[in-house]
PDB file of C-alpha atoms and ligand atoms in Angstrom:
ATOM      1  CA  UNK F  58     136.533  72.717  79.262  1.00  0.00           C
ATOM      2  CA  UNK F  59     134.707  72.320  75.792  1.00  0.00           C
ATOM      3  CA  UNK F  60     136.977  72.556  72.643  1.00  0.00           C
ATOM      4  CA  UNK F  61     135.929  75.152  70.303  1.00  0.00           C
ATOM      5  CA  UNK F  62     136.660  75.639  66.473  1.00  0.00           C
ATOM      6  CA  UNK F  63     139.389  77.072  65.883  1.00  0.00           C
ATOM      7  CA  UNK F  64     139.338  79.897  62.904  1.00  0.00           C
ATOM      8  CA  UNK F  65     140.956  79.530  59.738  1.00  0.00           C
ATOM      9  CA  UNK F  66     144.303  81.013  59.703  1.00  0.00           C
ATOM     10  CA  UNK F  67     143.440  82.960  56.187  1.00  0.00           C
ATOM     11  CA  UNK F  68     140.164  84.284  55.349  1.00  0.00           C
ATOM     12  CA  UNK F  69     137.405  81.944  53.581  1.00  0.00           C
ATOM     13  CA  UNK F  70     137.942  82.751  49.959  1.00  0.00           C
ATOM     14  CA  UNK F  71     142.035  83.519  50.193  1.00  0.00           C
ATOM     15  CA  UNK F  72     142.726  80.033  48.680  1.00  0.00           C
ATOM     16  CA  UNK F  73     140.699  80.601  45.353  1.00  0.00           C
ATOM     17  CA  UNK F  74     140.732  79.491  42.823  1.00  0.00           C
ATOM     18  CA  UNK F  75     142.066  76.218  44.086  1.00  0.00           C
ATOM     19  CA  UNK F  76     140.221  76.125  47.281  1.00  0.00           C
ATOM     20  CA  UNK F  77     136.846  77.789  46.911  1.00  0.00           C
ATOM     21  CA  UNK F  78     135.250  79.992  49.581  1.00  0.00           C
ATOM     22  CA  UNK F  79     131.891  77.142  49.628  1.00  0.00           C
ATOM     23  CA  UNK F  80     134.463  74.469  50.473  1.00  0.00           C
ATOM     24  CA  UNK F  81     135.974  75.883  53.226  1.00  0.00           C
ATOM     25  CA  UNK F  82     132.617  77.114  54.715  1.00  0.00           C
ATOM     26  CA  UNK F  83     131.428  73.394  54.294  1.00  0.00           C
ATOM     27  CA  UNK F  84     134.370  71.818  54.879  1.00  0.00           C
ATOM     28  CA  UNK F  85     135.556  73.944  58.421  1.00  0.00           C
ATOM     29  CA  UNK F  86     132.153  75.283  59.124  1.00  0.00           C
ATOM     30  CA  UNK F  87     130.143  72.271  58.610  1.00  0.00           C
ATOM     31  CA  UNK F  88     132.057  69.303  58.694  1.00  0.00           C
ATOM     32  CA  UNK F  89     134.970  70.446  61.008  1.00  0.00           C
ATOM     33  CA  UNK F  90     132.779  72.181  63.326  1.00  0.00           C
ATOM     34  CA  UNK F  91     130.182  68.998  63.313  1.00  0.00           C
ATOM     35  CA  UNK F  92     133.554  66.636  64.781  1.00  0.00           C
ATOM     36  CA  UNK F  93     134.030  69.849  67.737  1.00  0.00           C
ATOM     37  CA  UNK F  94     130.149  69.333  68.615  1.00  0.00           C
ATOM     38  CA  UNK F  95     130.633  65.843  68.646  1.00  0.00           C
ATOM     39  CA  UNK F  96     133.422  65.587  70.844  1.00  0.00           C
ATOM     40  CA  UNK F  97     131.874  67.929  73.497  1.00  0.00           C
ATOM     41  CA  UNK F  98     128.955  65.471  73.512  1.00  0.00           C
ATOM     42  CA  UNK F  99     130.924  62.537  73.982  1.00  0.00           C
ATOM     43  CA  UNK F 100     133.305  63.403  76.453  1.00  0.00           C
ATOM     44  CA  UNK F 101     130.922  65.662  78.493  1.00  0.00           C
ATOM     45  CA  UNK F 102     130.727  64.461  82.191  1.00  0.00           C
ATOM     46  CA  UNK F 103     132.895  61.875  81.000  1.00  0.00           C
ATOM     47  CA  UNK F 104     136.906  61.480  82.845  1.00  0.00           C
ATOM     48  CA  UNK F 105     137.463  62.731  79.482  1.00  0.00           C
ATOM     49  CA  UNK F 106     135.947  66.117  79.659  1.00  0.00           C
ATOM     50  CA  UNK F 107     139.032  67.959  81.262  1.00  0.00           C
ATOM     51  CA  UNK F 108     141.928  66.443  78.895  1.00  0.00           C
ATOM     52  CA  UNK F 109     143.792  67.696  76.199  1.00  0.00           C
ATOM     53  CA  UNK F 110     142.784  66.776  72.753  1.00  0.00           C
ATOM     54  CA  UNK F 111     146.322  64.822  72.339  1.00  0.00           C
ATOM     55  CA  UNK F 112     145.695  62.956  75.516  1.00  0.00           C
ATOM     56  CA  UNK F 113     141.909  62.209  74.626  1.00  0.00           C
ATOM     57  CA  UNK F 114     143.279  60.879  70.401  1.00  0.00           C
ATOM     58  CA  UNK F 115     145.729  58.872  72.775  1.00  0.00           C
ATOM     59  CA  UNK F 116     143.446  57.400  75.441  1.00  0.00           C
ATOM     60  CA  UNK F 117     140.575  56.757  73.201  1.00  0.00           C
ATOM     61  CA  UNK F 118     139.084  54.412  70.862  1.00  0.00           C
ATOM     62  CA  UNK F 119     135.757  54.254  68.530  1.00  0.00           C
ATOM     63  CA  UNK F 120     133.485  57.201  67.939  1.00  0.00           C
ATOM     64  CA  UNK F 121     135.580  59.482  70.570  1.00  0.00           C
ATOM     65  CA  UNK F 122     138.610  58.902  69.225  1.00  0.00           C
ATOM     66  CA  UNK F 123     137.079  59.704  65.675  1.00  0.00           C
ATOM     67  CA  UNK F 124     135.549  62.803  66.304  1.00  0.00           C
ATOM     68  CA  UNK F 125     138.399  63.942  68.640  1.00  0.00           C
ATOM     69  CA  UNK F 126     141.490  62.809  65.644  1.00  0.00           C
ATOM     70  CA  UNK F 127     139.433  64.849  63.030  1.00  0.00           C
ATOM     71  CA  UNK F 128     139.453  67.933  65.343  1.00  0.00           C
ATOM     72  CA  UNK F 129     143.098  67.207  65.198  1.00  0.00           C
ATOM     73  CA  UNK F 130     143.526  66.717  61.838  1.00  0.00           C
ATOM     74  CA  UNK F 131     141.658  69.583  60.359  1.00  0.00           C
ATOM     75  CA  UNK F 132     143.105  72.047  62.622  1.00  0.00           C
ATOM     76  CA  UNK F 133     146.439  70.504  61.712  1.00  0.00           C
ATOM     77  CA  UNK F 134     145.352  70.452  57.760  1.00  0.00           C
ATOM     78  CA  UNK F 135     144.749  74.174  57.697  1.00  0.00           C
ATOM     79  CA  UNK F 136     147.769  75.375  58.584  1.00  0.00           C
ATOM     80  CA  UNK F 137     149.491  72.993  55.560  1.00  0.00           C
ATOM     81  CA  UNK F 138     148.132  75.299  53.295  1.00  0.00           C
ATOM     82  CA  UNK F 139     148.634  79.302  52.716  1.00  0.00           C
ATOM     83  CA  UNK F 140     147.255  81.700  50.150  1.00  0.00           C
ATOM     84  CA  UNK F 141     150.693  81.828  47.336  1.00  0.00           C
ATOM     85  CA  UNK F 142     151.831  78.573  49.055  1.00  0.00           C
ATOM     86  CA  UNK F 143     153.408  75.314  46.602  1.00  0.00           C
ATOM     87  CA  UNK F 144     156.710  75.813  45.411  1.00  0.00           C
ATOM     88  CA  UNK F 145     159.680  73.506  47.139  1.00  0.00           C
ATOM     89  CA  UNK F 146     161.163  73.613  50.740  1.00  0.00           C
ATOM     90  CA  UNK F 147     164.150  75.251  51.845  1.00  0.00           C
ATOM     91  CA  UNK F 148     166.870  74.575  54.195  1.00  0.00           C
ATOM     92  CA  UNK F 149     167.241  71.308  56.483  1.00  0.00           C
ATOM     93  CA  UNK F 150     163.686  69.973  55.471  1.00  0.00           C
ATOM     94  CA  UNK F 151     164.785  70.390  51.727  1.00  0.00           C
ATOM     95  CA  UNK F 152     167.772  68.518  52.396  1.00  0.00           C
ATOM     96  CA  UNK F 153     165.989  65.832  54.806  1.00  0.00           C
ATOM     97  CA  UNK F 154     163.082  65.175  51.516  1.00  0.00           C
ATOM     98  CA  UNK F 155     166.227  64.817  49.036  1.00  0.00           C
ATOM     99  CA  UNK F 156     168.289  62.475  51.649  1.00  0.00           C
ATOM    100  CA  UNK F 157     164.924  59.927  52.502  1.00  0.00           C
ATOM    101  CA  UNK F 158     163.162  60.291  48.970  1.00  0.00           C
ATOM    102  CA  UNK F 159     165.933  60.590  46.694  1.00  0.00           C
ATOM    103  CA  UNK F 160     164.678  64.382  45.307  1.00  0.00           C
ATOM    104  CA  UNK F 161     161.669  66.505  45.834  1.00  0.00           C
ATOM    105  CA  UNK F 162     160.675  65.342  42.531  1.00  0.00           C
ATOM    106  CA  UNK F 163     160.114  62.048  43.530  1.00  0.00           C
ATOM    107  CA  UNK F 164     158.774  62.803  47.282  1.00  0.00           C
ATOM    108  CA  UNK F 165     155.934  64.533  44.698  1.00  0.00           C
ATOM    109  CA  UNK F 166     155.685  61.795  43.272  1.00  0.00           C
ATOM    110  CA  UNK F 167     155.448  59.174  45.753  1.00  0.00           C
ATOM    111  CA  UNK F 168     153.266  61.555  48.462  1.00  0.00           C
ATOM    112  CA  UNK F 169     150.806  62.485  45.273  1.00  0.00           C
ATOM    113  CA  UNK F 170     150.185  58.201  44.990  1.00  0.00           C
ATOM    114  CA  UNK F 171     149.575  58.129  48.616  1.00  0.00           C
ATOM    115  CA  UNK F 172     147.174  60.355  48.088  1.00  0.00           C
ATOM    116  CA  UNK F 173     145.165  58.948  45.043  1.00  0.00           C
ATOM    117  CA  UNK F 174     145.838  55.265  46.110  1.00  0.00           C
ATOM    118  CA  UNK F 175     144.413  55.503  49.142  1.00  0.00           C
ATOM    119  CA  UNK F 176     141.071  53.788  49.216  1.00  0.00           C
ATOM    120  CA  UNK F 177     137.614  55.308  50.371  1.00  0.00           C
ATOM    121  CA  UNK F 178     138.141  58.314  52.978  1.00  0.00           C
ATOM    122  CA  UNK F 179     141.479  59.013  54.394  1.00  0.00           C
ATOM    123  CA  UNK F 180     144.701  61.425  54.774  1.00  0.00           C
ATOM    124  CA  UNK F 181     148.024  61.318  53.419  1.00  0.00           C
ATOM    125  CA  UNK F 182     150.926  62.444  55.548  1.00  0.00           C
ATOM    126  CA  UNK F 183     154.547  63.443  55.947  1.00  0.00           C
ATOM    127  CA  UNK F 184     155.908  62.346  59.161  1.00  0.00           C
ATOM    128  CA  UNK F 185     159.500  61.688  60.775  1.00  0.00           C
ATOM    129  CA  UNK F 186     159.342  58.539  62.814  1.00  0.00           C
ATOM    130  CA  UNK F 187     163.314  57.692  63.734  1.00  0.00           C
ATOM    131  CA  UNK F 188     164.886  60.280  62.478  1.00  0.00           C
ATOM    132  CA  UNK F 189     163.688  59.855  59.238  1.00  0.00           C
ATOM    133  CA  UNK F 190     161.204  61.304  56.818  1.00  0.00           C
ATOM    134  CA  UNK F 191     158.302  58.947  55.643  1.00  0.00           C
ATOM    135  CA  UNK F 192     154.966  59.403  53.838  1.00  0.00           C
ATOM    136  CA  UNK F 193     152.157  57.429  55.333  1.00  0.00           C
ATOM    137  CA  UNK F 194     148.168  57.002  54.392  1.00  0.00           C
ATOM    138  CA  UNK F 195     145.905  56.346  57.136  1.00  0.00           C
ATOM    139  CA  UNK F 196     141.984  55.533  56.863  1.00  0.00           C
ATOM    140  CA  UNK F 197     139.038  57.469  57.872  1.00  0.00           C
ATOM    141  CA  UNK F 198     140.340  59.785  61.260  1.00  0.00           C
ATOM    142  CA  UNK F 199     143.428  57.496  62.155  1.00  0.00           C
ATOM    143  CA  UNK F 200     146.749  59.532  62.318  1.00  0.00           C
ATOM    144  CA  UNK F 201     150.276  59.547  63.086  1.00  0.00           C
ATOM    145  CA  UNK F 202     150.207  60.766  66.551  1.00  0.00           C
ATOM    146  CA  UNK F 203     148.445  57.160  67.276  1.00  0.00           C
ATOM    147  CA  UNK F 204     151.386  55.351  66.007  1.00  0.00           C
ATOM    148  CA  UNK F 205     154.528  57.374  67.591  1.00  0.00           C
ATOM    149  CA  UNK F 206     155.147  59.562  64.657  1.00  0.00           C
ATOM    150  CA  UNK F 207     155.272  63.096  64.485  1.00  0.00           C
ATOM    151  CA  UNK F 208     153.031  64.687  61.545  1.00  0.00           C
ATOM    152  CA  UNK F 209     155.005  67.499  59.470  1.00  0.00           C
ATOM    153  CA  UNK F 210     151.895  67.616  56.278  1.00  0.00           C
ATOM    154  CA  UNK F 211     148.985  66.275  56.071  1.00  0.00           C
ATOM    155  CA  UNK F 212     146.686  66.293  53.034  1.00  0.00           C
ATOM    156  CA  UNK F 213     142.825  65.750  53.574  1.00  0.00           C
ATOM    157  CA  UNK F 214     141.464  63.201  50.656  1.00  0.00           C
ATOM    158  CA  UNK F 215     138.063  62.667  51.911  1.00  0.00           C
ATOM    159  CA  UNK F 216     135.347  63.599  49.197  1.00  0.00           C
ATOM    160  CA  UNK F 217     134.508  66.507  51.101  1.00  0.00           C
ATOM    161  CA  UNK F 218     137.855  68.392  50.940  1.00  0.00           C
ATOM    162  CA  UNK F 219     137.737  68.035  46.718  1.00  0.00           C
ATOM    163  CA  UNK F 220     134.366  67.126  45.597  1.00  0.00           C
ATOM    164  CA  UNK F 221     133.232  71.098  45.347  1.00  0.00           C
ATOM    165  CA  UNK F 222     135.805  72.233  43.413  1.00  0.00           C
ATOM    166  CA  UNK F 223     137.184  69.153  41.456  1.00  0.00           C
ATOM    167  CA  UNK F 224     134.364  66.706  41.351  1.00  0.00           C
ATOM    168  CA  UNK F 225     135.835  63.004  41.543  1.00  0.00           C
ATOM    169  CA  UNK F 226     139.150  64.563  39.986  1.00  0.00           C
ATOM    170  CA  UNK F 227     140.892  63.665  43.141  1.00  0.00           C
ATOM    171  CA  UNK F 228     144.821  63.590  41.105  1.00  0.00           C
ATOM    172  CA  UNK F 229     143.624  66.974  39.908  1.00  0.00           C
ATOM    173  CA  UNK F 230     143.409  68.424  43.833  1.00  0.00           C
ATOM    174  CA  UNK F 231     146.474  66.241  44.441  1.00  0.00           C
ATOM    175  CA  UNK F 232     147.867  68.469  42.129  1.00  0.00           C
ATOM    176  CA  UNK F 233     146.801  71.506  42.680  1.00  0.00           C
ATOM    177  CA  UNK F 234     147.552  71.012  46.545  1.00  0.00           C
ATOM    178  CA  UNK F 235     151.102  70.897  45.883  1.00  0.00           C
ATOM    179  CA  UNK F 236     152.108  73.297  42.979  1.00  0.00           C
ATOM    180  CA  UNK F 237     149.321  75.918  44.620  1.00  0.00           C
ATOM    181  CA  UNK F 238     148.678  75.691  48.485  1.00  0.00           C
ATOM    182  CA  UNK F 239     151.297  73.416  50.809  1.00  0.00           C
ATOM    183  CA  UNK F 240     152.583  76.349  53.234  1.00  0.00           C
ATOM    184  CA  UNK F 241     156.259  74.820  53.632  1.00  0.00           C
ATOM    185  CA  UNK F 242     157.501  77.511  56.123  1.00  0.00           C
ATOM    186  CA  UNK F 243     154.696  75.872  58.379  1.00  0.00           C
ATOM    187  CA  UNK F 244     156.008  72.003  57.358  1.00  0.00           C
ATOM    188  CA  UNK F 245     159.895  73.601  58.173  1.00  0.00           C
ATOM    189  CA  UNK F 246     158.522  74.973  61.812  1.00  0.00           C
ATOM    190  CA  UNK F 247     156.916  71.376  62.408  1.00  0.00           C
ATOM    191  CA  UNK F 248     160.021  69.833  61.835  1.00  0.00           C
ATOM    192  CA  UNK F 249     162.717  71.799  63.757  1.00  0.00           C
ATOM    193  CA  UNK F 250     159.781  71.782  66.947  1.00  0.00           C
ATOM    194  CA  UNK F 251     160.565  67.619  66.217  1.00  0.00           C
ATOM    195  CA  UNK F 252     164.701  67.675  66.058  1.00  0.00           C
TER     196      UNK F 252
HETATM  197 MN1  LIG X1127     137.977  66.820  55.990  1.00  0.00          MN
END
């Protein structure tokens, strides 16, 4: 069965000002929706065509596995972020980020220079791999579930996700994704589905 795009979970323009309305309509319209048509060209009449998406990011390597970990990952990136969303976690995930990173301060800290240090196109993540927390970077489509970890946040830092609304300000989205958008009640879910 093909995969389709799934729809935002907010409408186009709820994360303004920090996320503008042409973003998302290049950036889930164009781009993410470009990886979907991709994938169903690839894995058509292919042994491929009737697995899951996991099973396909897990089987596959070059330009399938590309197209078919950014499907993932956008559809995963989405849902990090909420209209109102920022402020800090609550409850065992608070208490995990303060035990692993020392405070939420310094997870901030340390998951904002993943972020801007990571070089050319790329994501930065939260994940728990052993029972622990851990913030990773990974290049171009690569992503946790291709290196037994379990993504809790994800933050897109491809030009495309920032270059609308910040230009090559990339600390500035940084920023702004934290303080302004990270949906932690989502982050919280992915976590206790993981424990
Ligand atoms: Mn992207």
């Amino acid at each position: 069965m093909a995969f389709t795009l799934p729809d935002l979970p907010y409408a186009k323009d709820a994360l303004e000002p920090h996320v503008s309305a042409e973003t998302l309509e290049f950036h889930h319209g164009k781009h993410h929706n470009a990886y979907v048509t991709n994938l169903n060209a690839l894995v058509e009449n292919t042994e491929l065509a009737d697995k899951t998406l996991e099973d396909i990011i897990a089987a596959a390597e070059g330009g399938v596995f590309n197209n078919a970990a950014q499907v993932w990952n956008h559809s995963f990136y989405w849902k990090c972020m909420k209209p109102g969303g920022g402020g800090s976690p609550a409850g065992d995930l608070a208490a995990m980020i303060e035990r692993d990173f020392g405070s939420f301060d310094s997870f901030k800290e340390q998951f904002s220079k993943a972020g801007a240090t990571l070089f050319g196109s790329g994501w930065a993540w939260l994940v728990l791999e052993g029972g622990a927390l851990k913030i990773t970077q990974t290049a171009n489509a690569d992503l946790p579930l291709k290196h037994g970890q379990v993504a809790l946040l994800t933050m897109d830092v491809w030009e495309h996700a920032y270059y609308v609304d910040y230009r090559n300000a990339r600390p500035k989205y940084i920023e702004t994704y934290l303080t302004e958008l990270v949906d932690w009640d989502f982050v919280a879910a992915n976590l206790a589905a993981a424990s």
